[in-house]
Amino acid sequence: MNNELNFSFTVNGREKTFCFPPEATLLTVLRDNGYTEVHNGCETGECGSCVVILNGVTVNSCMVLAASAMDGEILTVRALGDVHNPHPIQRAFAESGAVQCGFCTPGQILSAYALLTEKPSPSDEEIKQALDGNICRCTGYKKIIEAVKLSAVRMKGDDDE
Amino acid sequence: MKDMKWFFPDTLTEVDELLKNGYKAHGGGTFLVKTALNTDGLFDLSRIPQLKEFGISGGYISLGSALTYTKAAAVLESESAGNFMSKALSSAAACPLRNRITLGGSIYAAPKWSDLIGPLLASDASVRLSSSDKPSAVSDYLSDKKLRHSGIITEVIIPEANIAGGYYRFTQTHFDYPMFTITVSMRGNEDLSCCITGPASGPLVLKGKRAELLKSATALPDFNKERSLSGEYIKKRAEIEFVRLLNITGGNKNE
Ligand SMILES: Cc1cc2nc3c(=O)[nH]c(=O)nc-3n(C[C@H](O)[C@H](O)[C@H](O)COP(=O)(O)OP(=O)(O)OC[C@H]3O[C@@H](n4cnc5c(N)ncnc54)[C@H](O)[C@@H]3O)c2cc1C
């Protein structure tokens, strides 16, 4: 199609040029280019499974027109760590039983990461507010909040373990 | 789908040109992405530094129209802790949306479920447009089609003294769109300025003494049915919550 745009974003530290139609959402552009860790849930901005970090803040990638993110810095959960080298938040989620089916987990972890980057010692209220756009249909939220608190302790390096 | 173009202006002069060509502003895009993108072109406002400025002078809080709900709530909270405007903005939608939704896009779109419109109307806020140096009352902007199409919103201006008070939003679960919102702005002594969003006839602004408002609180206009709730239920609930908020805002009881 000749009306496609060629725009660059930095995804997980690597600058890349993406080709997409002007009305494409960031969600479709990322998934079409292999970033399938960005989950496609509701496509209406309600579930949070497509959350990525754009220029330092969490956004629902299904609600972002990709072109508007031009030259932006995007982080997906893959940037944080993997199964061999998990980020403390990823480890805390697994250890706290905050993961069941895992569909919402990338979004939850990125919301926790954005929060803890800004506020290393958040209150329960701040955790709830930062994660209020991430819906989990399996675990309920108690263990997720516990996982964020455990992450906070570990990221500050004052873990007793 | 039209062959849509994208523009990234960094000055308001460029914006004027783009408007003349019939292109549409893009704030956070959260409304545009859900509604038909039936336009020849969009221009993104996020790269115009002026639209992200904020400050206080002469008793007025000025917020650039491209500020997001998150940023605006933080600015307002640092100016005046616990005010209803920051409470409203930080309880709207959800964090990843609040990080994206802009003031300008929200005033232009003014959806029925807005958490911004009620607080702006209750506080007698105004907007400055790219087409004029003179600010316009938000109430005029919302009702005057010509004004709305004359330019983009560049700045939201809120009288600093008017943001003390209370805010309530009615949802069945936190994440729902509010079915109604109530703002009570305190104006010294027993004078209050209130706004109730949600009635079928549009936002309702009521001003007066607490005692007078308590009387009108039990005679609100009709509400439409929403999801599983009847219009009568929502209306009754709004009346009860309005009375409650009137009694606790600036009163003896704690909210
Ligand atoms: C799932 C979901 C839940 C939501 N829940 C809530 C909620 O609970 N409370 C709430 O308050 N909001 C809520 N919203 C946000 C609301 O519905 C609108 O999407 C939002 O207010 C639009 O703001 P925007 O910056 O994204 O506007 P955009 O989508 O960028 O633009 C909307 C319109 O405004 C125009 N525009 C943009 N900027 C300007 C400007 N500076 N001057 C003039 N015109 C302009 C555009 O051309 C367009 O016509 C929710 C949104 C979603 C997707």
Coordinates of C-alpha atoms and ligand atoms in Angstrom, one line a residue, chain A residues 44-46 63, chain B residues 24-32 34 45 65 69 92-93 97 100-102 104-106 108-109 111 113-116 141 151-153 169 175-178, ligand 1:
Chain A
T44 CA -10.7 -1.0 23.9
G45 CA -8.3 0.2 26.6
E46 CA -10.0 -1.7 29.4
M63 CA -5.3 3.1 22.5
Chain B
K24 CA -7.7 17.5 13.2
A25 CA -5.7 17.8 16.4
H26 CA -4.4 14.7 18.1
G27 CA -4.1 15.0 21.9
G28 CA -3.8 11.6 23.6
G29 CA -5.7 9.8 20.8
T30 CA -7.8 7.8 23.2
F31 CA -11.1 9.2 21.8
L32 CA -9.9 9.4 18.2
K34 CA -12.2 4.6 19.3
L45 CA 0.1 18.3 19.8
S65 CA -3.8 21.7 27.0
Y69 CA -4.5 13.7 33.4
A92 CA -10.6 8.7 36.1
A93 CA -10.2 5.7 33.8
L97 CA -5.1 5.9 30.1
R100 CA -2.3 9.5 27.8
I101 CA -5.6 11.4 28.0
T102 CA -5.0 15.2 27.6
G104 CA -7.5 19.6 25.6
G105 CA -8.8 16.4 23.9
S106 CA -11.1 15.8 26.9
Y108 CA -13.2 19.1 23.2
A109 CA -14.6 15.5 23.2
P111 CA -17.9 12.7 26.8
W113 CA -18.5 10.1 31.5
S114 CA -15.9 12.8 31.8
D115 CA -14.2 13.3 35.1
L116 CA -12.9 16.6 34.0
Y141 CA -16.9 26.6 24.9
G151 CA -9.1 27.0 17.1
I152 CA -7.5 24.4 19.4
I153 CA -7.5 24.7 23.2
R169 CA -17.9 9.6 40.9
F175 CA -13.0 0.7 36.1
D176 CA -16.4 1.6 34.8
Y177 CA -17.1 4.9 33.1
P178 CA -18.8 7.1 35.8
Ligands
LIG1 C1 -11.5 2.7 28.1 C2 -11.6 4.2 28.4 C3 -12.1 4.6 29.6 C4 -12.1 6.0 29.9 N1 -12.6 6.4 31.1 C5 -12.7 7.7 31.4 C6 -13.1 8.2 32.6 O1 -13.5 7.4 33.5 N2 -13.1 9.5 32.9 C7 -12.7 10.4 31.9 O2 -12.6 11.6 32.2 N3 -12.2 10.0 30.7 C8 -12.2 8.7 30.4 N4 -11.7 8.3 29.2 C9 -11.2 9.3 28.3 C10 -12.3 9.9 27.3 O3 -13.2 8.9 27.0 C11 -11.6 10.5 26.1 O4 -11.1 9.4 25.3 C12 -10.5 11.5 26.4 O5 -11.0 12.4 27.3 C13 -10.0 12.2 25.1 O6 -8.8 12.8 25.4 P1 -7.6 12.7 24.4 O7 -6.5 13.6 24.8 O8 -7.2 11.2 24.2 O9 -8.3 13.2 23.0 P2 -8.0 12.8 21.5 O10 -8.6 11.4 21.3 O11 -6.7 13.1 21.1 O12 -9.0 13.9 20.8 C14 -10.4 13.9 21.0 C15 -11.0 15.1 20.2 O13 -10.5 16.3 20.7 C16 -9.8 17.0 19.7 N5 -8.7 17.6 20.3 C17 -7.6 17.1 20.9 N6 -6.8 18.0 21.5 C18 -7.4 19.2 21.3 C19 -7.1 20.5 21.7 N7 -6.0 20.8 22.4 N8 -8.0 21.5 21.4 C20 -9.1 21.2 20.7 N9 -9.5 20.0 20.3 C21 -8.6 19.0 20.6 C22 -9.4 16.0 18.6 O14 -9.3 16.5 17.3 C23 -10.6 15.0 18.7 O15 -11.7 15.4 18.0 C24 -11.7 6.9 28.9 C25 -11.2 6.5 27.7 C26 -11.1 5.1 27.4 C27 -10.5 4.6 26.1

